[in-house]
Amino acid sequence: MGVNGLTKFVQREDFTTTENYSNCSILVDASGMMYSILNNGISEETHTLDCGGNYKEFESKVIKCFQKLEQCQITPIVVLDGATPLVKHDSKLERLERSLENYRSMKFCTTFWHYLAIDVFVATLKRLKITDIQVPYEADDVLAFLSYRFDLPV
């Protein structure tokens, strides 16, 4: 489910450049990447248009992200979340109910998640022959372990 405030911290700092990491491998948090792509530059107009899920556009944005990494000679290793642990089931259910309520009332919300995006993302990874690791539960612990063990940036 992520680290509270991490996105705002990263946006405030300039950690998003790839020049510092060329010619290496990196770990990619699939959930974080998908969430970022789905909600980057969102406006009231795009929310209305994308409400049903513009998966072709999403796929195109995923491809562009990995092409940029490839141009910098960065090899991504994508780590995908597995099942949600029971302790987080209630909060995930609340988020889904909030999203459904926003869609029903067509209220603009600052972020949203299309639940079929994971299928498009994984299919795109396979097509691009990107290495991916599916973990049994949430990927945060595995990302931290792999980063420490193999000295890879996340």
Short mmCIF file of N, CA and C in Angstrom, two decimals:
data_model
loop_
_atom_site.label_atom_id
_atom_site.label_comp_id
_atom_site.label_asym_id
_atom_site.label_seq_id
_atom_site.Cartn_x
_atom_site.Cartn_y
_atom_site.Cartn_z
N MET A 1 0.81 -1.19 0.00
CA MET A 1 0.00 0.00 0.00
C MET A 1 0.86 1.26 0.00
N GLY A 2 2.16 1.11 0.06
CA GLY A 2 3.04 2.26 -0.10
C GLY A 2 3.43 2.94 1.20
N VAL A 3 4.25 3.95 1.06
CA VAL A 3 4.74 4.72 2.19
C VAL A 3 4.06 6.08 2.16
N ASN A 4 3.40 6.44 3.25
CA ASN A 4 2.68 7.71 3.33
C ASN A 4 3.61 8.89 3.08
N GLY A 5 3.26 9.75 2.12
CA GLY A 5 4.03 10.96 1.84
C GLY A 5 5.22 10.77 0.92
N LEU A 6 5.51 9.54 0.50
CA LEU A 6 6.68 9.29 -0.33
C LEU A 6 6.56 9.96 -1.70
N THR A 7 5.39 9.89 -2.31
CA THR A 7 5.22 10.48 -3.64
C THR A 7 5.48 11.98 -3.60
N LYS A 8 4.93 12.67 -2.60
CA LYS A 8 5.15 14.12 -2.49
C LYS A 8 6.63 14.43 -2.28
N PHE A 9 7.31 13.60 -1.49
CA PHE A 9 8.74 13.80 -1.25
C PHE A 9 9.52 13.64 -2.55
N VAL A 10 9.22 12.59 -3.30
CA VAL A 10 9.93 12.33 -4.56
C VAL A 10 9.65 13.43 -5.57
N GLN A 11 8.41 13.92 -5.61
CA GLN A 11 8.08 15.01 -6.54
C GLN A 11 8.83 16.29 -6.17
N ARG A 12 9.03 16.52 -4.89
CA ARG A 12 9.74 17.70 -4.42
C ARG A 12 11.22 17.62 -4.75
N GLU A 13 11.78 16.43 -4.66
CA GLU A 13 13.19 16.20 -4.98
C GLU A 13 13.28 15.82 -6.46
N ASP A 14 14.47 15.83 -7.00
CA ASP A 14 14.63 15.48 -8.41
C ASP A 14 15.24 14.08 -8.53
N PHE A 15 14.46 13.08 -8.10
CA PHE A 15 14.92 11.70 -8.16
C PHE A 15 14.47 11.01 -9.43
N THR A 16 13.72 11.68 -10.27
CA THR A 16 13.11 11.03 -11.42
C THR A 16 13.98 11.05 -12.66
N THR A 17 15.18 11.61 -12.60
CA THR A 17 16.06 11.60 -13.77
C THR A 17 16.72 10.24 -13.89
N THR A 18 16.97 9.83 -15.12
CA THR A 18 17.57 8.52 -15.34
C THR A 18 19.07 8.59 -15.58
N GLU A 19 19.61 9.79 -15.77
CA GLU A 19 21.02 9.91 -16.12
C GLU A 19 21.94 9.29 -15.06
N ASN A 20 21.56 9.38 -13.81
CA ASN A 20 22.40 8.86 -12.73
C ASN A 20 22.46 7.34 -12.71
N TYR A 21 21.58 6.68 -13.45
CA TYR A 21 21.48 5.23 -13.36
C TYR A 21 21.70 4.53 -14.68
N SER A 22 22.27 5.19 -15.67
CA SER A 22 22.44 4.52 -16.96
C SER A 22 23.41 3.36 -16.84
N ASN A 23 23.24 2.39 -17.72
CA ASN A 23 24.06 1.18 -17.75
C ASN A 23 23.95 0.36 -16.48
N CYS A 24 22.74 0.19 -15.98
CA CYS A 24 22.56 -0.62 -14.77
C CYS A 24 21.16 -1.26 -14.80
N SER A 25 20.88 -2.04 -13.79
CA SER A 25 19.55 -2.61 -13.60
C SER A 25 18.87 -1.85 -12.47
N ILE A 26 17.55 -1.76 -12.55
CA ILE A 26 16.77 -1.15 -11.47
C ILE A 26 15.57 -2.02 -11.16
N LEU A 27 15.06 -1.89 -9.96
CA LEU A 27 13.82 -2.55 -9.57
C LEU A 27 12.69 -1.56 -9.75
N VAL A 28 11.57 -2.02 -10.30
CA VAL A 28 10.42 -1.16 -10.52
C VAL A 28 9.24 -1.72 -9.73
N ASP A 29 8.65 -0.86 -8.89
CA ASP A 29 7.42 -1.22 -8.17
C ASP A 29 6.27 -1.07 -9.16
N ALA A 30 5.72 -2.19 -9.60
CA ALA A 30 4.67 -2.18 -10.63
C ALA A 30 3.48 -1.33 -10.21
N SER A 31 3.03 -1.47 -8.96
CA SER A 31 1.86 -0.71 -8.51
C SER A 31 2.14 0.78 -8.56
N GLY A 32 3.30 1.17 -8.09
CA GLY A 32 3.67 2.59 -8.09
C GLY A 32 3.74 3.14 -9.50
N MET A 33 4.32 2.36 -10.41
CA MET A 33 4.44 2.81 -11.80
C MET A 33 3.07 2.94 -12.45
N MET A 34 2.21 1.94 -12.26
CA MET A 34 0.88 1.99 -12.87
C MET A 34 0.07 3.16 -12.31
N TYR A 35 0.12 3.34 -11.02
CA TYR A 35 -0.62 4.43 -10.38
C TYR A 35 -0.15 5.77 -10.92
N SER A 36 1.16 5.92 -11.04
CA SER A 36 1.74 7.16 -11.54
C SER A 36 1.33 7.42 -12.99
N ILE A 37 1.37 6.40 -13.83
CA ILE A 37 0.98 6.56 -15.23
C ILE A 37 -0.50 6.90 -15.35
N LEU A 38 -1.33 6.20 -14.58
CA LEU A 38 -2.77 6.44 -14.66
C LEU A 38 -3.17 7.82 -14.18
N ASN A 39 -2.40 8.40 -13.26
CA ASN A 39 -2.78 9.66 -12.65
C ASN A 39 -1.88 10.82 -12.99
N ASN A 40 -0.97 10.65 -13.94
CA ASN A 40 -0.07 11.73 -14.33
C ASN A 40 -0.79 12.72 -15.23
N GLY A 41 -0.81 13.97 -14.82
CA GLY A 41 -1.42 15.03 -15.63
C GLY A 41 -2.92 14.90 -15.75
N ILE A 42 -3.55 14.34 -14.75
CA ILE A 42 -4.99 14.13 -14.82
C ILE A 42 -5.72 15.46 -14.65
N SER A 43 -6.78 15.63 -15.38
CA SER A 43 -7.60 16.83 -15.26
C SER A 43 -9.05 16.40 -15.30
N GLU A 44 -9.92 17.35 -15.06
CA GLU A 44 -11.35 17.02 -15.07
C GLU A 44 -11.78 16.46 -16.42
N GLU A 45 -11.21 17.00 -17.52
CA GLU A 45 -11.58 16.53 -18.85
C GLU A 45 -11.13 15.09 -19.07
N THR A 46 -9.86 14.79 -18.71
CA THR A 46 -9.38 13.43 -18.96
C THR A 46 -10.06 12.44 -18.03
N HIS A 47 -10.42 12.88 -16.83
CA HIS A 47 -11.14 11.97 -15.92
C HIS A 47 -12.45 11.54 -16.56
N THR A 48 -13.16 12.49 -17.14
CA THR A 48 -14.43 12.17 -17.78
C THR A 48 -14.21 11.23 -18.96
N LEU A 49 -13.17 11.49 -19.78
CA LEU A 49 -12.91 10.65 -20.94
C LEU A 49 -12.40 9.27 -20.55
N ASP A 50 -11.53 9.20 -19.52
CA ASP A 50 -10.90 7.94 -19.14
C ASP A 50 -11.69 7.15 -18.10
N CYS A 51 -12.83 7.63 -17.72
CA CYS A 51 -13.58 7.01 -16.63
C CYS A 51 -13.78 5.51 -16.87
N GLY A 52 -14.04 5.12 -18.10
CA GLY A 52 -14.24 3.72 -18.40
C GLY A 52 -12.94 2.96 -18.60
N GLY A 53 -11.83 3.65 -18.68
CA GLY A 53 -10.54 3.00 -18.84
C GLY A 53 -10.05 3.04 -20.28
N ASN A 54 -9.19 3.98 -20.59
CA ASN A 54 -8.61 4.08 -21.92
C ASN A 54 -7.32 3.25 -21.92
N TYR A 55 -7.46 1.95 -22.09
CA TYR A 55 -6.35 1.03 -21.92
C TYR A 55 -5.33 1.10 -23.04
N LYS A 56 -5.75 1.49 -24.23
CA LYS A 56 -4.79 1.63 -25.34
C LYS A 56 -3.82 2.77 -25.04
N GLU A 57 -4.34 3.88 -24.53
CA GLU A 57 -3.49 5.01 -24.15
C GLU A 57 -2.57 4.62 -22.98
N PHE A 58 -3.12 3.88 -22.02
CA PHE A 58 -2.34 3.42 -20.89
C PHE A 58 -1.19 2.54 -21.37
N GLU A 59 -1.49 1.60 -22.27
CA GLU A 59 -0.45 0.72 -22.82
C GLU A 59 0.65 1.54 -23.50
N SER A 60 0.24 2.54 -24.26
CA SER A 60 1.20 3.40 -24.95
C SER A 60 2.13 4.11 -23.96
N LYS A 61 1.56 4.58 -22.85
CA LYS A 61 2.37 5.27 -21.83
C LYS A 61 3.33 4.30 -21.14
N VAL A 62 2.89 3.08 -20.91
CA VAL A 62 3.76 2.06 -20.30
C VAL A 62 4.94 1.78 -21.24
N ILE A 63 4.64 1.61 -22.51
CA ILE A 63 5.70 1.35 -23.50
C ILE A 63 6.70 2.50 -23.52
N LYS A 64 6.21 3.75 -23.50
CA LYS A 64 7.11 4.91 -23.51
C LYS A 64 8.02 4.92 -22.29
N CYS A 65 7.49 4.57 -21.13
CA CYS A 65 8.32 4.53 -19.91
C CYS A 65 9.47 3.54 -20.08
N PHE A 66 9.16 2.36 -20.57
CA PHE A 66 10.20 1.34 -20.71
C PHE A 66 11.15 1.67 -21.86
N GLN A 67 10.66 2.34 -22.89
CA GLN A 67 11.56 2.77 -23.96
C GLN A 67 12.56 3.81 -23.46
N LYS A 68 12.11 4.70 -22.58
CA LYS A 68 13.02 5.70 -22.02
C LYS A 68 14.12 5.01 -21.20
N LEU A 69 13.74 4.01 -20.44
CA LEU A 69 14.73 3.25 -19.67
C LEU A 69 15.72 2.57 -20.61
N GLU A 70 15.19 1.97 -21.67
CA GLU A 70 16.04 1.29 -22.65
C GLU A 70 17.02 2.26 -23.31
N GLN A 71 16.56 3.47 -23.65
CA GLN A 71 17.43 4.48 -24.25
C GLN A 71 18.60 4.83 -23.33
N CYS A 72 18.36 4.77 -22.02
CA CYS A 72 19.41 5.08 -21.05
C CYS A 72 20.18 3.82 -20.65
N GLN A 73 19.92 2.73 -21.36
CA GLN A 73 20.56 1.45 -21.07
C GLN A 73 20.33 1.00 -19.63
N ILE A 74 19.08 1.17 -19.21
CA ILE A 74 18.66 0.73 -17.88
C ILE A 74 17.80 -0.52 -18.06
N THR A 75 18.16 -1.57 -17.35
CA THR A 75 17.42 -2.82 -17.42
C THR A 75 16.45 -2.89 -16.24
N PRO A 76 15.14 -2.83 -16.51
CA PRO A 76 14.18 -2.88 -15.41
C PRO A 76 13.85 -4.31 -14.99
N ILE A 77 13.66 -4.48 -13.72
CA ILE A 77 13.13 -5.73 -13.16
C ILE A 77 11.87 -5.31 -12.41
N VAL A 78 10.71 -5.69 -12.93
CA VAL A 78 9.43 -5.23 -12.40
C VAL A 78 8.93 -6.21 -11.35
N VAL A 79 8.57 -5.68 -10.18
CA VAL A 79 8.06 -6.50 -9.09
C VAL A 79 6.57 -6.19 -8.92
N LEU A 80 5.76 -7.24 -9.08
CA LEU A 80 4.30 -7.11 -9.03
C LEU A 80 3.75 -7.62 -7.71
N ASP A 81 2.78 -6.88 -7.18
CA ASP A 81 2.07 -7.32 -5.98
C ASP A 81 1.30 -8.60 -6.27
N GLY A 82 1.13 -9.38 -5.24
CA GLY A 82 0.29 -10.56 -5.33
C GLY A 82 -1.04 -10.29 -4.63
N ALA A 83 -1.50 -11.24 -3.86
CA ALA A 83 -2.76 -11.10 -3.14
C ALA A 83 -2.63 -10.07 -2.02
N THR A 84 -3.73 -9.44 -1.70
CA THR A 84 -3.75 -8.49 -0.60
C THR A 84 -3.88 -9.26 0.71
N PRO A 85 -2.98 -8.98 1.68
CA PRO A 85 -3.12 -9.66 2.98
C PRO A 85 -4.47 -9.32 3.62
N LEU A 86 -5.01 -10.23 4.37
CA LEU A 86 -6.33 -10.02 4.98
C LEU A 86 -6.37 -8.76 5.85
N VAL A 87 -5.26 -8.41 6.50
CA VAL A 87 -5.26 -7.23 7.36
C VAL A 87 -5.50 -5.94 6.57
N LYS A 88 -5.25 -5.95 5.27
CA LYS A 88 -5.45 -4.75 4.46
C LYS A 88 -6.69 -4.84 3.58
N HIS A 89 -7.42 -5.92 3.73
CA HIS A 89 -8.58 -6.17 2.89
C HIS A 89 -9.64 -5.09 3.05
N ASP A 90 -9.90 -4.68 4.31
CA ASP A 90 -10.93 -3.67 4.55
C ASP A 90 -10.59 -2.33 3.92
N SER A 91 -9.32 -1.90 4.03
CA SER A 91 -8.95 -0.61 3.45
C SER A 91 -9.01 -0.67 1.92
N LYS A 92 -8.67 -1.80 1.33
CA LYS A 92 -8.76 -1.93 -0.13
C LYS A 92 -10.22 -1.90 -0.58
N LEU A 93 -11.08 -2.54 0.18
CA LEU A 93 -12.51 -2.54 -0.12
C LEU A 93 -13.08 -1.12 -0.01
N GLU A 94 -12.65 -0.36 1.00
CA GLU A 94 -13.10 1.03 1.14
C GLU A 94 -12.69 1.86 -0.06
N ARG A 95 -11.46 1.69 -0.54
CA ARG A 95 -10.99 2.43 -1.72
C ARG A 95 -11.83 2.10 -2.94
N LEU A 96 -12.13 0.83 -3.13
CA LEU A 96 -12.95 0.42 -4.26
C LEU A 96 -14.34 1.04 -4.17
N GLU A 97 -14.93 1.03 -2.98
CA GLU A 97 -16.26 1.63 -2.80
C GLU A 97 -16.23 3.13 -3.08
N ARG A 98 -15.16 3.82 -2.64
CA ARG A 98 -15.01 5.26 -2.90
C ARG A 98 -14.90 5.52 -4.41
N SER A 99 -14.11 4.71 -5.10
CA SER A 99 -13.97 4.86 -6.55
C SER A 99 -15.30 4.67 -7.25
N LEU A 100 -16.03 3.63 -6.85
CA LEU A 100 -17.33 3.37 -7.47
C LEU A 100 -18.29 4.52 -7.22
N GLU A 101 -18.29 5.08 -6.02
CA GLU A 101 -19.15 6.21 -5.70
C GLU A 101 -18.77 7.43 -6.54
N ASN A 102 -17.48 7.67 -6.72
CA ASN A 102 -17.04 8.79 -7.56
C ASN A 102 -17.51 8.60 -9.00
N TYR A 103 -17.41 7.38 -9.51
CA TYR A 103 -17.85 7.12 -10.88
C TYR A 103 -19.36 7.29 -11.02
N ARG A 104 -20.11 6.78 -10.02
CA ARG A 104 -21.56 6.89 -10.08
C ARG A 104 -22.01 8.34 -10.11
N SER A 105 -21.39 9.15 -9.28
CA SER A 105 -21.81 10.55 -9.20
C SER A 105 -21.05 11.43 -10.19
N MET A 106 -20.07 10.82 -10.91
CA MET A 106 -19.22 11.54 -11.86
C MET A 106 -18.51 12.72 -11.21
N LYS A 107 -18.20 12.56 -9.91
CA LYS A 107 -17.43 13.58 -9.22
C LYS A 107 -15.99 13.45 -9.67
N PHE A 108 -15.32 14.57 -9.82
CA PHE A 108 -13.91 14.55 -10.16
C PHE A 108 -13.12 14.25 -8.90
N CYS A 109 -12.24 13.29 -8.97
CA CYS A 109 -11.35 13.01 -7.86
C CYS A 109 -9.92 13.15 -8.38
N THR A 110 -8.99 13.42 -7.50
CA THR A 110 -7.64 13.71 -7.95
C THR A 110 -6.92 12.47 -8.46
N THR A 111 -7.25 11.31 -7.97
CA THR A 111 -6.62 10.09 -8.44
C THR A 111 -7.66 8.98 -8.55
N PHE A 112 -7.39 8.04 -9.41
CA PHE A 112 -8.29 6.89 -9.54
C PHE A 112 -7.50 5.71 -10.09
N TRP A 113 -8.09 4.56 -10.02
CA TRP A 113 -7.42 3.33 -10.42
C TRP A 113 -8.37 2.51 -11.27
N HIS A 114 -7.93 2.12 -12.44
CA HIS A 114 -8.73 1.23 -13.28
C HIS A 114 -8.31 -0.19 -12.94
N TYR A 115 -9.26 -1.02 -12.58
CA TYR A 115 -8.93 -2.34 -12.06
C TYR A 115 -8.50 -3.34 -13.12
N LEU A 116 -8.65 -3.03 -14.39
CA LEU A 116 -8.14 -3.91 -15.43
C LEU A 116 -6.76 -3.47 -15.91
N ALA A 117 -6.26 -2.37 -15.37
CA ALA A 117 -4.95 -1.84 -15.79
C ALA A 117 -3.84 -2.87 -15.55
N ILE A 118 -3.93 -3.64 -14.49
CA ILE A 118 -2.90 -4.63 -14.17
C ILE A 118 -2.79 -5.65 -15.31
N ASP A 119 -3.92 -6.05 -15.88
CA ASP A 119 -3.89 -7.01 -16.99
C ASP A 119 -3.18 -6.44 -18.21
N VAL A 120 -3.48 -5.19 -18.51
CA VAL A 120 -2.84 -4.51 -19.65
C VAL A 120 -1.34 -4.36 -19.37
N PHE A 121 -1.01 -3.97 -18.14
CA PHE A 121 0.39 -3.77 -17.75
C PHE A 121 1.19 -5.06 -17.90
N VAL A 122 0.68 -6.15 -17.37
CA VAL A 122 1.39 -7.44 -17.42
C VAL A 122 1.51 -7.92 -18.86
N ALA A 123 0.47 -7.79 -19.65
CA ALA A 123 0.54 -8.20 -21.06
C ALA A 123 1.59 -7.37 -21.81
N THR A 124 1.68 -6.09 -21.48
CA THR A 124 2.68 -5.22 -22.11
C THR A 124 4.08 -5.64 -21.70
N LEU A 125 4.27 -5.97 -20.42
CA LEU A 125 5.58 -6.47 -19.96
C LEU A 125 5.98 -7.71 -20.75
N LYS A 126 5.06 -8.62 -20.93
CA LYS A 126 5.36 -9.86 -21.66
C LYS A 126 5.73 -9.55 -23.11
N ARG A 127 4.96 -8.67 -23.75
CA ARG A 127 5.24 -8.30 -25.14
C ARG A 127 6.61 -7.64 -25.29
N LEU A 128 6.99 -6.81 -24.30
CA LEU A 128 8.28 -6.12 -24.34
C LEU A 128 9.43 -6.99 -23.81
N LYS A 129 9.09 -8.20 -23.33
CA LYS A 129 10.08 -9.12 -22.75
C LYS A 129 10.83 -8.49 -21.58
N ILE A 130 10.07 -7.81 -20.71
CA ILE A 130 10.61 -7.20 -19.49
C ILE A 130 10.55 -8.25 -18.38
N THR A 131 11.65 -8.39 -17.65
CA THR A 131 11.68 -9.33 -16.53
C THR A 131 10.72 -8.86 -15.45
N ASP A 132 9.86 -9.78 -14.99
CA ASP A 132 8.94 -9.44 -13.91
C ASP A 132 8.94 -10.54 -12.86
N ILE A 133 8.69 -10.11 -11.63
CA ILE A 133 8.61 -11.03 -10.50
C ILE A 133 7.26 -10.81 -9.83
N GLN A 134 6.47 -11.88 -9.74
CA GLN A 134 5.18 -11.81 -9.03
C GLN A 134 5.40 -12.34 -7.63
N VAL A 135 5.15 -11.51 -6.62
CA VAL A 135 5.35 -11.93 -5.23
C VAL A 135 4.01 -12.41 -4.66
N PRO A 136 4.04 -13.20 -3.58
CA PRO A 136 2.78 -13.74 -3.05
C PRO A 136 1.84 -12.66 -2.49
N TYR A 137 2.41 -11.63 -1.83
CA TYR A 137 1.58 -10.58 -1.26
C TYR A 137 2.07 -9.24 -1.78
N GLU A 138 2.06 -8.21 -0.96
CA GLU A 138 2.52 -6.90 -1.41
C GLU A 138 4.03 -6.91 -1.65
N ALA A 139 4.46 -6.11 -2.62
CA ALA A 139 5.84 -6.15 -3.08
C ALA A 139 6.82 -5.31 -2.25
N ASP A 140 6.34 -4.46 -1.37
CA ASP A 140 7.22 -3.52 -0.67
C ASP A 140 8.40 -4.21 0.03
N ASP A 141 8.12 -5.26 0.79
CA ASP A 141 9.19 -5.97 1.51
C ASP A 141 10.17 -6.63 0.55
N VAL A 142 9.65 -7.21 -0.50
CA VAL A 142 10.50 -7.89 -1.49
C VAL A 142 11.37 -6.87 -2.21
N LEU A 143 10.79 -5.73 -2.57
CA LEU A 143 11.58 -4.66 -3.21
C LEU A 143 12.72 -4.21 -2.30
N ALA A 144 12.42 -4.03 -1.03
CA ALA A 144 13.45 -3.60 -0.08
C ALA A 144 14.54 -4.66 0.04
N PHE A 145 14.14 -5.92 0.13
CA PHE A 145 15.12 -7.01 0.24
C PHE A 145 16.00 -7.10 -1.01
N LEU A 146 15.38 -7.11 -2.19
CA LEU A 146 16.14 -7.21 -3.43
C LEU A 146 17.08 -6.02 -3.62
N SER A 147 16.60 -4.85 -3.26
CA SER A 147 17.41 -3.64 -3.38
C SER A 147 18.65 -3.76 -2.50
N TYR A 148 18.46 -4.21 -1.27
CA TYR A 148 19.57 -4.37 -0.33
C TYR A 148 20.50 -5.50 -0.76
N ARG A 149 19.92 -6.64 -1.09
CA ARG A 149 20.69 -7.84 -1.40
C ARG A 149 21.55 -7.69 -2.65
N PHE A 150 20.99 -7.06 -3.69
CA PHE A 150 21.68 -6.95 -4.97
C PHE A 150 22.15 -5.53 -5.28
N ASP A 151 22.00 -4.64 -4.31
CA ASP A 151 22.44 -3.25 -4.43
C ASP A 151 21.86 -2.59 -5.70
N LEU A 152 20.53 -2.68 -5.80
CA LEU A 152 19.83 -2.12 -6.96
C LEU A 152 18.93 -0.98 -6.51
N PRO A 153 18.88 0.11 -7.28
CA PRO A 153 17.93 1.17 -6.95
C PRO A 153 16.51 0.75 -7.26
N VAL A 154 15.54 1.31 -6.53
CA VAL A 154 14.12 1.03 -6.76
C VAL A 154 13.52 2.23 -7.44
#
